[in-house]
XYZ file of C-alpha atoms in Angstrom:
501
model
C -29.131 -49.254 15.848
C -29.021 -49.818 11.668
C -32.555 -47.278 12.164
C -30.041 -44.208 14.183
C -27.347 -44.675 11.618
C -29.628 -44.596 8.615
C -31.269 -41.454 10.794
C -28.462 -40.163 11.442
C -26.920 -40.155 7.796
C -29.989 -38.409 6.391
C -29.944 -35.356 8.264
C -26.332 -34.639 7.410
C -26.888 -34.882 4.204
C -30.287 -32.562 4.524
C -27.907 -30.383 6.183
C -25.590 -30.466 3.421
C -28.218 -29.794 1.145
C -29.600 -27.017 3.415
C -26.050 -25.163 3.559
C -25.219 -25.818 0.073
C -28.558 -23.768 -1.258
C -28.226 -21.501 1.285
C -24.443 -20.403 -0.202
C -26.073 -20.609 -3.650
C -28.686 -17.684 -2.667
C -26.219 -15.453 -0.967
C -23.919 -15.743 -3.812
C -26.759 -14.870 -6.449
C -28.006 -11.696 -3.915
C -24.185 -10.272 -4.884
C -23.761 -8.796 -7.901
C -21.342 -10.477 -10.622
C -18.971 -7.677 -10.470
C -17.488 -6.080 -7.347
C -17.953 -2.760 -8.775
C -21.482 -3.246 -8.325
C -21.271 -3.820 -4.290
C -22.086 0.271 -4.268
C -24.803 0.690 -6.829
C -25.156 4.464 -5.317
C -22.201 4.936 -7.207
C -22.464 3.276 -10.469
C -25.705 5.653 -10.798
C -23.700 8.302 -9.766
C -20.244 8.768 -11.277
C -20.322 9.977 -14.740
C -16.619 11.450 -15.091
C -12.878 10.097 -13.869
C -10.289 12.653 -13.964
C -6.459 11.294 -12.676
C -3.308 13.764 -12.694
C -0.702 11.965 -12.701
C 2.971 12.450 -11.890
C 5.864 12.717 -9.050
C 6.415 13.978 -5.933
C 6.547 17.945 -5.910
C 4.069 18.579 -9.608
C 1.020 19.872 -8.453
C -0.854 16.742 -8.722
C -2.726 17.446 -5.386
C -3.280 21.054 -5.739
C -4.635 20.724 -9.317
C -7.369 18.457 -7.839
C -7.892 20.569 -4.845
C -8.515 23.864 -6.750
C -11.625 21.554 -8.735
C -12.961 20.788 -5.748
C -13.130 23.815 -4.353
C -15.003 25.189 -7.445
C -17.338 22.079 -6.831
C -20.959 22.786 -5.488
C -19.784 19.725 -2.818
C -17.650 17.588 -2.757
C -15.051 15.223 -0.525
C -11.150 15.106 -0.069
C -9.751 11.772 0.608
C -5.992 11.304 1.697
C -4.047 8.088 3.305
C -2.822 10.651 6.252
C -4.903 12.507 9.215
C -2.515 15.244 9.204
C -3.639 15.516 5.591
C -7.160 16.089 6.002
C -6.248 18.567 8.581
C -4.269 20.652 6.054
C -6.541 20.384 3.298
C -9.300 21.642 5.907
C -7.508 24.558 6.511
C -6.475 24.951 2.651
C -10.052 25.007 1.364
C -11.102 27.228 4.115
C -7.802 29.214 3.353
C -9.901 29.950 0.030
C -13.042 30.320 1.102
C -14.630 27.274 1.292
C -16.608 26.206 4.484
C -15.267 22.416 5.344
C -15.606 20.350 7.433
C -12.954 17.228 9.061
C -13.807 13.833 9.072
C -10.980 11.250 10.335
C -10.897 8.275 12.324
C -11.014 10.006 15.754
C -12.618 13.449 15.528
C -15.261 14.868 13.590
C -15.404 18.715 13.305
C -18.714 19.856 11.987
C -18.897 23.732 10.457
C -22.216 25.560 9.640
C -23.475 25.506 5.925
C -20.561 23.342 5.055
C -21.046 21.375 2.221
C -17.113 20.227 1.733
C -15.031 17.345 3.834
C -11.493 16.813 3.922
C -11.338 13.317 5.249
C -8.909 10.032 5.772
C -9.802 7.723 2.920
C -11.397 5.176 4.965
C -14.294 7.666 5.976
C -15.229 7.879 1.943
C -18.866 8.046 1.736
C -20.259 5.612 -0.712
C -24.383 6.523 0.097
C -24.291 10.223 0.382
C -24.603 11.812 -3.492
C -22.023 14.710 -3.755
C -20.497 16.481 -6.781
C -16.712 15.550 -6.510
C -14.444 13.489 -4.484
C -10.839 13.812 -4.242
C -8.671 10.357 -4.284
C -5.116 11.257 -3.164
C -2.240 9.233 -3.398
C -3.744 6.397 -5.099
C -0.955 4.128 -5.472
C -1.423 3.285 -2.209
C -4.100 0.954 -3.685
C -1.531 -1.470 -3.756
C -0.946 -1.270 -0.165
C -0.938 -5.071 1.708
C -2.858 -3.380 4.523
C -4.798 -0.281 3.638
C -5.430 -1.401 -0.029
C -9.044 -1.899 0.100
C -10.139 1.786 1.384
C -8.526 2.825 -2.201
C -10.318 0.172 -4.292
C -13.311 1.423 -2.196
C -12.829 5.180 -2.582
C -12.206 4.841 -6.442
C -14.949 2.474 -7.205
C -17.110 3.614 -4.588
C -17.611 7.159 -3.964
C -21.050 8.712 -4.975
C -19.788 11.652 -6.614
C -20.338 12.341 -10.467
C -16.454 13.385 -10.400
C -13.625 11.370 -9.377
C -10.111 13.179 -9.240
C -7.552 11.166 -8.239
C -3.962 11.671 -7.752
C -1.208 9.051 -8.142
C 2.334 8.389 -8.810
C 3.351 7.266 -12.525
C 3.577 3.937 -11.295
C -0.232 3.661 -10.953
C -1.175 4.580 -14.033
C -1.723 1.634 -15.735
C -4.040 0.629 -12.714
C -6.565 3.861 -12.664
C -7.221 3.075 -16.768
C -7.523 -0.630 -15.766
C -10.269 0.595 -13.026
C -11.822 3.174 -15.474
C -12.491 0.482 -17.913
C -13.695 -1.889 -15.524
C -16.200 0.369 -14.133
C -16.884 1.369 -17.675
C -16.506 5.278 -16.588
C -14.904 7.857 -19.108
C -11.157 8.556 -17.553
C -9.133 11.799 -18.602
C -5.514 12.071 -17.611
C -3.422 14.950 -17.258
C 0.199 14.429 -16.729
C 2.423 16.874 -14.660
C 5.926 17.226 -14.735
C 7.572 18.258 -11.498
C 7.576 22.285 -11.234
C 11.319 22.148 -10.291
C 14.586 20.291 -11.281
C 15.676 17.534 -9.464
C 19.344 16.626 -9.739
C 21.717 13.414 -8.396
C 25.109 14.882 -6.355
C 28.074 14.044 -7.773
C 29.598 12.670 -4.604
C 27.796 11.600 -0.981
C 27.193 14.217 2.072
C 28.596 12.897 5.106
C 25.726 13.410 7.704
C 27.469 15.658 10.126
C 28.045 18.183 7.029
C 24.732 18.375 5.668
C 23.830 21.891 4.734
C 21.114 23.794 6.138
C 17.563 23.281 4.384
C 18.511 19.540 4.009
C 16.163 16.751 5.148
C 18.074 13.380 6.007
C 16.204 10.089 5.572
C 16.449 7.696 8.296
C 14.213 4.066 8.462
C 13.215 4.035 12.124
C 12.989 5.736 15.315
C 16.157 4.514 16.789
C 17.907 6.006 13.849
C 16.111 9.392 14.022
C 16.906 10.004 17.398
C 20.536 8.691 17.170
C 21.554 11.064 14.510
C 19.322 13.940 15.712
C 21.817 13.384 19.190
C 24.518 13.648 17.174
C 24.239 16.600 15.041
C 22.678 18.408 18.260
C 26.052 17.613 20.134
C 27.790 19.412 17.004
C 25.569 22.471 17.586
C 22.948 21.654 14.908
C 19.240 22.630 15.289
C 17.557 19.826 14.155
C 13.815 18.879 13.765
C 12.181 15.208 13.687
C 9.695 13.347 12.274
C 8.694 9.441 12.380
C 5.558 7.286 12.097
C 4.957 6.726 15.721
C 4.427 10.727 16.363
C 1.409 12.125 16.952
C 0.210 14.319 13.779
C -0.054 17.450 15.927
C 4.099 16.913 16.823
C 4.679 15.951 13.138
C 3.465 19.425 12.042
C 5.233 21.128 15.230
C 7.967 19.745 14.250
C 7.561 21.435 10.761
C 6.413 24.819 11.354
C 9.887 24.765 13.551
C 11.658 24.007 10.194
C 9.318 26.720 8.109
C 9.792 29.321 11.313
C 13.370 28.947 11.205
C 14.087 27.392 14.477
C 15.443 24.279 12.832
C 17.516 24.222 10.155
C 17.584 20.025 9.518
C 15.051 18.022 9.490
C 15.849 14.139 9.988
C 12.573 11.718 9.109
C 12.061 8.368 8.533
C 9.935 7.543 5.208
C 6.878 8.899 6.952
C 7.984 11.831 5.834
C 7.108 10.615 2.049
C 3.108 12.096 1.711
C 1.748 15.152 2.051
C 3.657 16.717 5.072
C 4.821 20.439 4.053
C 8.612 20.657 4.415
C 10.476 22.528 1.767
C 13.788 21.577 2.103
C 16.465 22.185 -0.871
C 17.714 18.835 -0.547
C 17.501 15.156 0.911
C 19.973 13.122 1.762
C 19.463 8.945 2.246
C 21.070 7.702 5.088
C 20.590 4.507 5.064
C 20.096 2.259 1.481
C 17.940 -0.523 2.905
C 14.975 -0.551 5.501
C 13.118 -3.398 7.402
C 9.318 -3.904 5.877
C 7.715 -5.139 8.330
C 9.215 -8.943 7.406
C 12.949 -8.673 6.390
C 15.613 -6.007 5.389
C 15.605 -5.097 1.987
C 17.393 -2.701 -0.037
C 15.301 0.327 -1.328
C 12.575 0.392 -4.221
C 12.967 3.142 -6.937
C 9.692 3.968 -6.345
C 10.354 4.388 -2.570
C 13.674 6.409 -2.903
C 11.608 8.497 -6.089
C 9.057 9.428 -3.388
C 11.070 10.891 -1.143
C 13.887 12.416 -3.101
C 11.236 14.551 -4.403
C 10.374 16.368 -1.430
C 13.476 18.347 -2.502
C 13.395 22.093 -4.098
C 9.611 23.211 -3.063
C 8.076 25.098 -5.765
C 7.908 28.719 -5.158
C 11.207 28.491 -3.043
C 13.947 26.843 -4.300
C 15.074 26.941 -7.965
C 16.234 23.301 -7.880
C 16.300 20.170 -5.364
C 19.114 17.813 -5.077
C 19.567 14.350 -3.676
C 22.467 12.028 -2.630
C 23.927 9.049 -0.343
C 25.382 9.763 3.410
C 28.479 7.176 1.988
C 29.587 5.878 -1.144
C 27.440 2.518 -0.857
C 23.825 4.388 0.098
C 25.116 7.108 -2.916
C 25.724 3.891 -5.473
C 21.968 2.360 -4.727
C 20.346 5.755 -4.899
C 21.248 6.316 -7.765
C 20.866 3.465 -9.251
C 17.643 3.626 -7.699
C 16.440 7.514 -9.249
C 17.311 6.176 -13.021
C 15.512 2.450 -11.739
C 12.215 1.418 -13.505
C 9.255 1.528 -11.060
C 7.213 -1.619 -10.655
C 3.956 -0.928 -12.018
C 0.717 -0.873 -9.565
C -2.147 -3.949 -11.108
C -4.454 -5.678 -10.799
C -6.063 -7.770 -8.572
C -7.338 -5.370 -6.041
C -8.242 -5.929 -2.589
C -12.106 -5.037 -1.575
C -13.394 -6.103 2.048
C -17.302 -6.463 1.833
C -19.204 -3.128 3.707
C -21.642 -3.848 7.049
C -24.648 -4.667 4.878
C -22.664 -7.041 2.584
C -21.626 -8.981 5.637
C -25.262 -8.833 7.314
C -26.828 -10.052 4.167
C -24.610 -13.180 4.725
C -25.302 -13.345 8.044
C -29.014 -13.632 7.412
C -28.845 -15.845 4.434
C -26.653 -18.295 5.748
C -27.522 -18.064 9.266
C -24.348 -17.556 10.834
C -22.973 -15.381 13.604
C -19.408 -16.060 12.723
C -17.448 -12.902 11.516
C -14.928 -15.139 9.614
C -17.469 -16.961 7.776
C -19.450 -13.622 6.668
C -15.889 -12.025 5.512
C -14.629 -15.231 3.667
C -17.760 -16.253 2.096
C -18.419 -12.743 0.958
C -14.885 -12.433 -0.530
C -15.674 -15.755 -1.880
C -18.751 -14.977 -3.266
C -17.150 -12.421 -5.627
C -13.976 -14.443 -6.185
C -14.842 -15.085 -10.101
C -13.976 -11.305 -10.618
C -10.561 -10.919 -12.202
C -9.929 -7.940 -10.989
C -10.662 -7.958 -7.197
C -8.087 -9.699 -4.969
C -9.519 -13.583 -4.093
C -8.217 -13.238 -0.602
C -8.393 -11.610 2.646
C -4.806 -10.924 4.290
C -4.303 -13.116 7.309
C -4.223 -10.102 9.950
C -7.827 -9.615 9.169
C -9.034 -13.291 9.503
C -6.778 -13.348 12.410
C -8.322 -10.576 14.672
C -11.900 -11.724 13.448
C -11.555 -14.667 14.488
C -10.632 -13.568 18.043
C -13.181 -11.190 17.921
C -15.708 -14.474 16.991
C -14.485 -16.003 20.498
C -16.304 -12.935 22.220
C -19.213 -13.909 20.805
C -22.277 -13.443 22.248
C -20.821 -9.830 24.413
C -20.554 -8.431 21.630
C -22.842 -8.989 18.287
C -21.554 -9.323 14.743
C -22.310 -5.527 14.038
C -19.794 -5.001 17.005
C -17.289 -7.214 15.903
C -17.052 -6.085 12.246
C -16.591 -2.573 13.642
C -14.013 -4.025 15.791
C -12.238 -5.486 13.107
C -11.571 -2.037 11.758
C -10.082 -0.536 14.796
C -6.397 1.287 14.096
C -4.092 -1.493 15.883
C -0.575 -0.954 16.453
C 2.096 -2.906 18.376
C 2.163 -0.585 20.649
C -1.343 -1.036 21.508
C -2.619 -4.239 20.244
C -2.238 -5.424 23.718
C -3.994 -2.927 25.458
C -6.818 -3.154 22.876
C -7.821 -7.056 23.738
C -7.563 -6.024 26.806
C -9.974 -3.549 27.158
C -12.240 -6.151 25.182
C -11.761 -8.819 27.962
C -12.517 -6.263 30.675
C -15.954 -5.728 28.733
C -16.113 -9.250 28.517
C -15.884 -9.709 31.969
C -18.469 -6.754 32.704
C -21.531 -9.181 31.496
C -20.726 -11.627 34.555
C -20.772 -8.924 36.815
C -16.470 -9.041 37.431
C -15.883 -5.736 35.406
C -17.399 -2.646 33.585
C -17.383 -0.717 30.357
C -13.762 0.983 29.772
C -13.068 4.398 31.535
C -10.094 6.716 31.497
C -9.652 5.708 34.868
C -9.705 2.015 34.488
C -8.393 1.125 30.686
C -5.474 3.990 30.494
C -2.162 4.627 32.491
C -2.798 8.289 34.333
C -1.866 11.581 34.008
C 1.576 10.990 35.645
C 2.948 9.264 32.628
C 3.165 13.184 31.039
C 6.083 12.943 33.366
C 7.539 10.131 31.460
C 9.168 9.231 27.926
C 6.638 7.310 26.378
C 4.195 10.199 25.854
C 4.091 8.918 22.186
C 2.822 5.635 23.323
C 0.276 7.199 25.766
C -1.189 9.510 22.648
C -1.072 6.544 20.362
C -3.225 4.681 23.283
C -5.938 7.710 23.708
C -6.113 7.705 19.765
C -7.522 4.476 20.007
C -9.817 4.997 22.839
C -11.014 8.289 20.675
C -11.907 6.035 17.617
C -13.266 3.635 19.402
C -15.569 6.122 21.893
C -16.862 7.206 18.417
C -18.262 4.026 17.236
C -18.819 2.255 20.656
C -19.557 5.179 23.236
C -21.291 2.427 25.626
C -18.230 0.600 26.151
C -15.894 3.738 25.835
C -18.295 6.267 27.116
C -15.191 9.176 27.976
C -14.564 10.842 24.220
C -14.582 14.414 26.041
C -12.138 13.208 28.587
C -9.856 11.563 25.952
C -10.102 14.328 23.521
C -8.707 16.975 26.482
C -6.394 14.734 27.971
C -4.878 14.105 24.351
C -4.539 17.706 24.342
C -2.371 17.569 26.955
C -0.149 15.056 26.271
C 0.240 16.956 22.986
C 1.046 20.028 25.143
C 3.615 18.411 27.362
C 5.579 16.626 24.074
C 5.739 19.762 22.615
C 7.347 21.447 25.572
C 9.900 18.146 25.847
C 10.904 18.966 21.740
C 14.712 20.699 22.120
């Protein structure tokens, strides 16, 4: 009995032993610095150029006319509605592009230009220049990391990155840390913006005005409102398909609507040059609590008033006297500055080389140990948020279906309330599939049918296909209908469209 225990003692601590060199060599196979996670890129940037500056200066097209003028080259932008326009603004001006998002891939002859969603940057691949856009989203609690990645990164000799004053202070402190020469041009915006003396009750907002609402509910309340007072009114919030969010501007720009009413998706890149914006609300829920406005938040989307080119001046106010008192309080406000630490999530070969070195299959321990790994870095963020570890770890408990190259990619897919659900459900359908009780996800079997066109939750059904899309492009043996999706998507598209008063 003494003889087991004895036994027994020794091989935990060989064990111990075992584990504890094994962390040792995986953290001496990383580099010291984070930076150095995409040595492609260290070999390959030689130049940083950032214009900086609000909403409505030129920040975007400054960068865009460089890369056009580039030999090749990459455009990079938080939105997929983005990457769409800059597509067709490049080939607008004569350069062949192609689109790279999340979902679709369009592929053009001779092209050697892509206007893709930031998380598609291409950190292998050498090209000439890459475009950053709104890189104060860096800061961002859930999308962060495809910034730090894009900046530090890309392989292109010339990053050009566009930000909001705010995140100044963080592009130098990245330029010195990757130890990469950094010019920055400032812009001023091209137009006046000015504070109205008094608030603009809602139902007397002039035509040209854009009124900011902070959720759906709200949208459509007021848009009901205005439209029973003869208004023609246009709308745009975060759970609408991109294709309805520009439908829904080209009305504006063709005339048919003369008010648009948005919620703060509105705030990037969507073209809608209205003469003025009015806040209707001074506070908005964040995802935890209500909380009154940030001046950066009520900065960005005041300053979609007075378009260049069309309007001479932009103007913003309150709906009341209390929303009135915080915005402006809020436009003369000091922004909080973007820092450091940064977030970084370790790439596919980062997380195999600690699944191989410390002989796990365990998607949680890969991610934490390779965050850990790297933790000594002052600059990178020592933690991954919960959300992630979260859905890894209930990705782990499907384990061995699907295999750790699976889950990671998994771990990536575009959740949303509204589909999270349907998501781990598909996944438990696969699941099943290996025992011979189910099969690998058709439109048939994982979606709601064709009938739902008939219904109001079109937005829902689109939002569900968009997830089937991304996920037929990275799994097509578990979601083997991408053609099917991609025309029925089409539809739905079609048939909210022809629902829009």
């Amino acid at each position: 009995m003494e003889h087991d225990t004895i036994q027994h003692a020794a091989g935990i601590t060989k064990l111990r032993k075992t584990t504890r060199t094994a962390y040792t060599e995986f953290q001496e196979s990383l580099p010291a610095y984070a930076k150095d996670l995409w040595p492609e890129a260290r070999r390959t940037q030689e130049q940083w150029e950032a214009w900086i500056g609000p909403t409505n200066s030129g920040k975007t097209h400054s960068a865009l006319r460089d890369l056009s003028r580039a030999t090749s080259g990459r455009y990079l932008g938080p939105l997929r509605i983005l990457a769409h326009e800059v597509q067709e603004k490049l080939e607008t001006q004569g350069t062949i592009t192609n689109l790279l998002t999340g979902e679709e891939t369009v592929t053009r002859q001779h092209a050697l230009h892509t206007s893709a969603t930031v998380e598609m940057a291409e950190t292998e691949a050498m090209h000439d220049v890459a475009v950053v856009d709104e890189a104060q989203m860096i800061d961002d609690n859930f999308r962060g990391s495809a910034w730090t990645r894009a900046i530090l990164g890309s392989a292109a000799k010339r990053i050009l990155i566009c930000a909001a004053p705010n995140a100044e202070a963080a592009i130098e402190q990245l330029a010195e840390y990757a130890n990469i020469p950094l010019t920055i041009h400032h812009v001023e915006r091209k137009t006046p913006l000015k504070m109205r003396d008094k608030p603009i009750p809602l139902h007397k907002a002039p035509s040209g005005t854009l009124l900011i609402a902070f959720s759906r509910h709200k949208v459509l309340e007021i848009a009901e409102d205005l439209r029973a007072r003869g208004r023609r009114v246009a709308m745009i919030y975060g759970s609408m398909p991109p294709e309805i969010r520009r439908h829904e501007s080209q009305r504006f720009l063709s005339g048919n609507a003369d008010i648009v009413i948005a919620t703060d998706a509105v705030g990037m890149g969507i073209n809608i040059p209205v003469e003025g914006v009015i806040f209707t609300a001074a506070s908005k829920f964040d995802g935890n609590w209500t909380r009154l406005l940030h001046p950066e938040e009520v900065k960005q989307l005041a300053g979609r008033a007075g378009r260049f080119g069309l309007h001479e001046s932009g103007w913003v106010c309150g709906a009341d006297d209390h929303i009135h008192a915080h915005v402006v309080k809020m436009m003369t406000g000091k922004t909080v500055p973007v820092a450091a630490p940064f977030a970084v999530l370790p790439d596919w070969r980062i997380i195999e080389r600690a699944s191989t070195i410390l002989r796990t299959k365990s998607l949680v321990s890969c991610l934490s140990e390779s965050i850990h790994a790297i933790s000594q870095d002052p600059i990178i963020r020592k933690n991954i948020n919960a959300p992630v570890l979260e859905i890894s770890a209930r990705l782990d408990s499907f384990h061995p279906v699907f295999d750790l190259h699976t889950r990671y990619i998994l771990s990536k897919a575009p959740l949303s309330k509204g589909t999270e659900d349907l998501f781990w459900s598909w996944l438990t359908n696969i699941w099943l599939s290996t025992k011979g009780e189910g099969t690998a996800i058709r439109m048939s079997s994982g979606l709601t049918t064709m009938k739902r066109l008939e219904t109001s939750r079109l937005e829902e059904y689109a939002a569900e296909i968009t997830l089937y899309r991304w996920l037929a492009a990275r799994l097509p043996h578990w979601f083997p209908d991408a053609e099917s999706a991609t025309d029925e998507y089409k539809q739905v598209i079609e048939a909210a469209k022809r629902k829009i008063k």
